[in-house]
Short mmCIF file of C-alpha atoms in Angstrom, two decimals:
data_model
loop_
_atom_site.label_atom_id
_atom_site.label_comp_id
_atom_site.label_asym_id
_atom_site.label_seq_id
_atom_site.Cartn_x
_atom_site.Cartn_y
_atom_site.Cartn_z
CA UNK A 5 151.38 12.08 -114.06
CA UNK A 6 149.88 13.90 -116.58
CA UNK A 7 150.01 18.04 -116.49
CA UNK A 8 147.25 20.04 -115.99
CA UNK A 9 145.30 21.58 -118.79
CA UNK A 10 145.15 25.12 -119.01
CA UNK A 11 141.54 24.97 -118.00
CA UNK A 12 142.59 23.10 -114.85
CA UNK A 13 145.19 25.35 -114.21
CA UNK A 14 142.37 28.18 -114.20
CA UNK A 15 140.38 26.36 -111.76
CA UNK A 16 143.13 25.80 -109.25
CA UNK A 17 144.21 29.46 -109.63
CA UNK A 18 140.80 30.70 -109.50
CA UNK A 19 141.72 33.51 -111.94
CA UNK A 20 139.52 36.71 -111.92
CA UNK A 21 136.82 36.83 -114.29
CA UNK A 22 137.60 33.35 -115.37
CA UNK A 23 139.21 33.90 -118.85
CA UNK A 24 143.20 33.00 -118.66
CA UNK A 25 143.43 34.39 -122.38
CA UNK A 26 142.71 37.99 -121.44
CA UNK A 27 144.55 40.15 -119.58
CA UNK A 28 141.36 41.20 -117.31
CA UNK A 29 141.57 37.49 -116.27
CA UNK A 30 145.33 36.40 -116.01
CA UNK A 31 147.10 39.81 -114.98
CA UNK A 32 149.06 37.89 -112.46
CA UNK A 33 150.95 36.07 -115.63
CA UNK A 34 151.14 39.22 -117.72
CA UNK A 35 153.32 41.58 -115.15
CA UNK A 36 154.87 44.28 -117.27
CA UNK A 37 154.59 42.46 -120.49
CA UNK A 38 151.99 43.19 -123.27
CA UNK A 39 148.93 40.59 -123.11
CA UNK A 40 146.08 40.76 -125.84
CA UNK A 41 142.74 40.75 -125.11
CA UNK A 42 140.51 37.59 -126.30
CA UNK A 43 139.12 37.94 -129.75
CA UNK A 44 135.66 38.66 -128.97
CA UNK A 45 136.75 41.75 -126.81
CA UNK A 46 138.88 42.89 -129.21
CA UNK A 47 136.42 42.82 -132.07
CA UNK A 48 133.70 44.55 -129.80
CA UNK A 49 136.04 47.38 -129.47
CA UNK A 50 137.20 47.72 -132.85
CA UNK A 51 140.78 46.77 -132.19
CA UNK A 52 140.78 43.28 -134.69
CA UNK A 53 138.98 42.05 -137.12
CA UNK A 54 138.31 38.69 -138.85
CA UNK A 55 140.55 36.99 -141.34
CA UNK A 56 139.41 37.29 -145.15
CA UNK A 57 136.64 34.98 -145.43
CA UNK A 58 136.32 34.75 -141.93
CA UNK A 59 132.89 35.58 -141.08
CA UNK A 60 130.83 32.51 -141.74
CA UNK A 61 127.20 31.80 -141.43
CA UNK A 62 124.90 28.47 -142.09
CA UNK A 63 124.79 29.88 -145.65
CA UNK A 64 128.40 29.24 -145.88
CA UNK A 65 128.12 25.39 -145.53
CA UNK A 66 125.79 22.63 -147.67
CA UNK A 67 125.22 19.14 -146.79
CA UNK A 68 127.51 18.06 -149.82
CA UNK A 69 130.34 20.80 -148.90
CA UNK A 70 129.95 20.90 -144.99
CA UNK A 71 133.87 21.87 -144.35
CA UNK A 72 135.58 24.84 -144.43
CA UNK A 73 139.53 24.74 -143.63
CA UNK A 74 141.15 28.00 -142.59
CA UNK A 75 144.46 29.47 -141.40
CA UNK A 76 144.49 31.45 -138.53
CA UNK A 77 147.49 33.89 -137.76
CA UNK A 78 148.73 34.60 -134.22
CA UNK A 79 146.79 37.21 -132.69
CA UNK A 80 149.87 39.09 -131.91
CA UNK A 81 151.37 39.33 -135.50
CA UNK A 82 148.19 41.13 -137.14
CA UNK A 83 145.32 42.81 -136.88
CA UNK A 84 143.13 40.39 -138.79
CA UNK A 85 143.41 37.42 -136.42
CA UNK A 86 140.24 35.54 -135.96
CA UNK A 87 137.38 33.85 -137.28
CA UNK A 88 133.75 34.32 -136.62
CA UNK A 89 130.97 31.44 -136.75
CA UNK A 90 127.46 32.74 -136.34
CA UNK A 91 125.77 29.57 -137.05
CA UNK A 92 122.58 30.60 -136.01
CA UNK A 93 122.09 33.58 -138.79
CA UNK A 94 121.48 32.80 -142.78
CA UNK A 95 123.58 35.90 -143.50
CA UNK A 96 125.86 38.25 -141.95
CA UNK A 97 122.88 41.04 -142.35
CA UNK A 98 121.47 42.24 -138.86
CA UNK A 99 118.15 41.49 -140.28
CA UNK A 100 118.51 38.13 -141.76
CA UNK A 101 116.21 35.03 -140.55
CA UNK A 102 118.11 33.38 -137.28
CA UNK A 103 117.63 31.12 -134.53
CA UNK A 104 119.20 31.03 -130.82
CA UNK A 105 122.77 29.76 -131.38
CA UNK A 106 126.19 30.82 -129.75
CA UNK A 107 128.22 33.06 -131.87
CA UNK A 108 131.86 31.90 -131.61
CA UNK A 109 135.19 33.64 -132.08
CA UNK A 110 138.19 31.27 -132.88
CA UNK A 111 141.55 32.68 -132.63
CA UNK A 112 145.52 31.57 -132.31
CA UNK A 113 147.54 32.65 -129.48
CA UNK A 114 151.35 32.46 -129.52
CA UNK A 115 153.60 33.53 -126.72
CA UNK A 116 155.68 36.48 -128.07
CA UNK A 117 159.14 35.80 -127.08
CA UNK A 118 160.43 39.52 -127.69
CA UNK A 119 160.71 42.16 -125.10
CA UNK A 120 157.30 44.41 -125.24
CA UNK A 121 155.97 42.13 -128.12
CA UNK A 122 151.93 41.49 -128.16
CA UNK A 123 151.28 38.58 -126.22
CA UNK A 124 154.60 38.54 -124.50
CA UNK A 125 152.70 38.33 -121.49
CA UNK A 126 150.45 35.15 -122.29
CA UNK A 127 150.80 32.27 -120.20
CA UNK A 128 153.36 29.52 -121.26
CA UNK A 129 150.54 27.17 -120.51
CA UNK A 130 148.49 28.23 -123.80
CA UNK A 131 151.35 28.94 -125.97
CA UNK A 132 150.52 28.00 -129.62
CA UNK A 133 146.81 27.32 -128.63
CA UNK A 134 143.51 27.97 -130.37
CA UNK A 135 141.08 29.42 -128.45
CA UNK A 136 137.32 29.47 -128.82
CA UNK A 137 134.70 32.22 -127.09
CA UNK A 138 131.42 32.71 -127.25
CA UNK A 139 129.99 36.23 -127.51
CA UNK A 140 126.87 37.17 -128.85
CA UNK A 141 126.93 40.83 -128.59
CA UNK A 142 127.34 43.64 -130.97
CA UNK A 143 130.54 45.11 -132.23
CA UNK A 144 130.16 48.15 -129.86
CA UNK A 145 132.38 49.15 -126.77
CA UNK A 146 129.28 50.06 -125.24
CA UNK A 147 127.86 46.69 -125.32
CA UNK A 148 127.68 45.37 -121.74
CA UNK A 149 127.54 41.72 -122.57
CA UNK A 150 130.58 39.65 -121.75
CA UNK A 151 132.59 36.99 -123.78
CA UNK A 152 133.18 33.21 -122.28
CA UNK A 153 136.01 31.23 -122.69
CA UNK A 154 134.77 27.98 -124.01
CA UNK A 155 137.80 25.75 -125.40
CA UNK A 156 141.33 25.73 -125.66
CA UNK A 157 143.37 23.43 -128.02
CA UNK A 158 147.00 23.26 -128.75
CA UNK A 159 146.44 21.09 -130.69
CA UNK A 160 144.28 18.87 -128.07
CA UNK A 161 141.43 20.72 -126.74
CA UNK A 162 140.82 20.77 -122.98
CA UNK A 163 137.26 20.14 -123.58
CA UNK A 164 137.01 17.69 -126.27
CA UNK A 165 134.80 15.72 -128.02
CA UNK A 166 135.47 11.76 -126.42
CA UNK A 167 134.25 10.67 -129.92
CA UNK A 168 137.89 11.57 -131.02
CA UNK A 169 140.30 10.17 -128.91
CA UNK A 170 143.12 12.41 -130.23
CA UNK A 171 141.72 15.03 -128.28
CA UNK A 172 141.68 17.80 -131.37
CA UNK A 173 137.90 18.28 -132.19
CA UNK A 174 135.57 20.18 -130.03
CA UNK A 175 132.08 20.24 -130.43
CA UNK A 176 129.14 22.60 -130.24
CA UNK A 177 125.73 22.10 -128.90
CA UNK A 178 123.11 20.71 -131.59
CA UNK A 179 119.69 21.86 -132.71
CA UNK A 180 117.52 20.14 -135.06
CA UNK A 181 118.27 21.15 -138.36
CA UNK A 182 115.31 22.61 -140.41
CA UNK A 183 115.47 21.86 -144.23
CA UNK A 184 113.00 25.12 -144.56
CA UNK A 185 114.80 27.62 -142.98
CA UNK A 186 118.46 26.06 -143.63
CA UNK A 187 119.13 26.79 -139.95
CA UNK A 188 120.01 24.41 -136.98
CA UNK A 189 122.66 21.71 -136.87
CA UNK A 190 125.85 21.59 -134.97
CA UNK A 191 129.30 22.54 -135.36
CA UNK A 192 132.52 20.81 -134.85
CA UNK A 193 136.21 22.51 -134.75
CA UNK A 194 139.34 20.04 -135.54
CA UNK A 195 142.84 21.77 -135.20
CA UNK A 196 144.88 20.48 -138.02
CA UNK A 197 148.07 21.65 -137.20
CA UNK A 198 149.87 24.64 -134.95
CA UNK A 199 153.00 26.27 -135.23
CA UNK A 200 154.79 29.41 -134.41
CA UNK A 201 153.00 31.81 -136.25
CA UNK A 202 149.72 30.17 -137.39
CA UNK A 203 147.13 27.17 -137.16
CA UNK A 204 145.01 25.50 -139.34
CA UNK A 205 141.62 24.43 -138.28
CA UNK A 206 138.75 22.41 -140.08
CA UNK A 207 135.32 23.67 -139.56
CA UNK A 208 132.46 20.99 -139.97
CA UNK A 209 128.65 22.02 -139.76
CA UNK A 210 126.88 18.63 -138.39
CA UNK A 211 123.29 18.29 -140.24
CA UNK A 212 122.54 15.46 -138.14
CA UNK A 213 123.91 13.80 -134.98
CA UNK A 214 124.28 10.26 -136.53
CA UNK A 215 124.34 9.60 -140.22
CA UNK A 216 121.15 8.16 -140.59
CA UNK A 217 119.14 4.65 -140.50
CA UNK A 218 120.34 1.46 -142.88
CA UNK A 219 118.57 1.90 -145.94
CA UNK A 220 117.54 5.56 -145.65
CA UNK A 221 117.81 8.39 -148.15
CA UNK A 222 120.72 9.81 -145.90
CA UNK A 223 122.70 6.60 -145.91
CA UNK A 224 122.30 6.59 -149.81
CA UNK A 225 123.34 10.17 -150.19
CA UNK A 226 126.76 8.66 -149.04
CA UNK A 227 127.74 11.89 -147.27
CA UNK A 228 129.17 12.73 -143.85
CA UNK A 229 126.34 14.91 -142.31
CA UNK A 230 127.55 13.84 -138.63
CA UNK A 231 130.79 15.16 -139.00
CA UNK A 232 132.74 12.02 -137.71
CA UNK A 233 134.78 12.03 -140.59
CA UNK A 234 133.27 9.01 -142.25
CA UNK A 235 131.36 9.02 -145.33
CA UNK A 236 127.72 7.19 -145.29
CA UNK A 237 129.13 3.97 -146.78
CA UNK A 238 131.62 3.64 -144.24
CA UNK A 239 129.70 4.85 -141.29
CA UNK A 240 128.45 2.54 -138.84
CA UNK A 241 125.18 4.35 -138.37
CA UNK A 242 124.32 3.16 -141.75
CA UNK A 243 126.32 -0.27 -141.97
CA UNK A 244 126.16 -1.80 -138.38
CA UNK A 245 128.32 -4.71 -137.86
#
């Protein structure tokens, strides 16, 4: 039979706090070993920070360049170990124009086999897994907001987008794109590869949920605005059979 996914394992064990990637939610698995906090928690209290180029807003993407590939190191190997995606903002500045949209934290978790090593207490179920959390709070240890575990992929996501049968793509919520403000749209995260020390992910900003109608300007632009991996000229939205 098909092995249970990490999310199914969580549900069956009814882990406290609902986050098996954090010691607060998976203390039985940690035992006496070191178990790192999740990325959002570590960022909030100042214990870890994003990788170089790892703070992204809507301004980092354009319709003609809406994909960014990044390598995320294992959380237990360095303090620079996460990617922050604030797609609801036009810049990292607090006063910049924004819309309500989840802020996502991406990290890569690897179970450390060295005694006393960071993440040595990580559950084997999420070894070599890309983890996505949502946290809309601030970088302050006094912030009472909590983070939420959204998805786990190693490389197959437990809550993958069914449009991608390989299971290595997760899709976030979509809000209509506003060409005036440059805000809105959606996000797709693809796990390209995972290894013993790092993972490669591809982030794609969706400007629409379909490429467009046949003959439309969107189809003639020959872009991949819906992040389905097909340029408009090859997309069934623009060229139905």
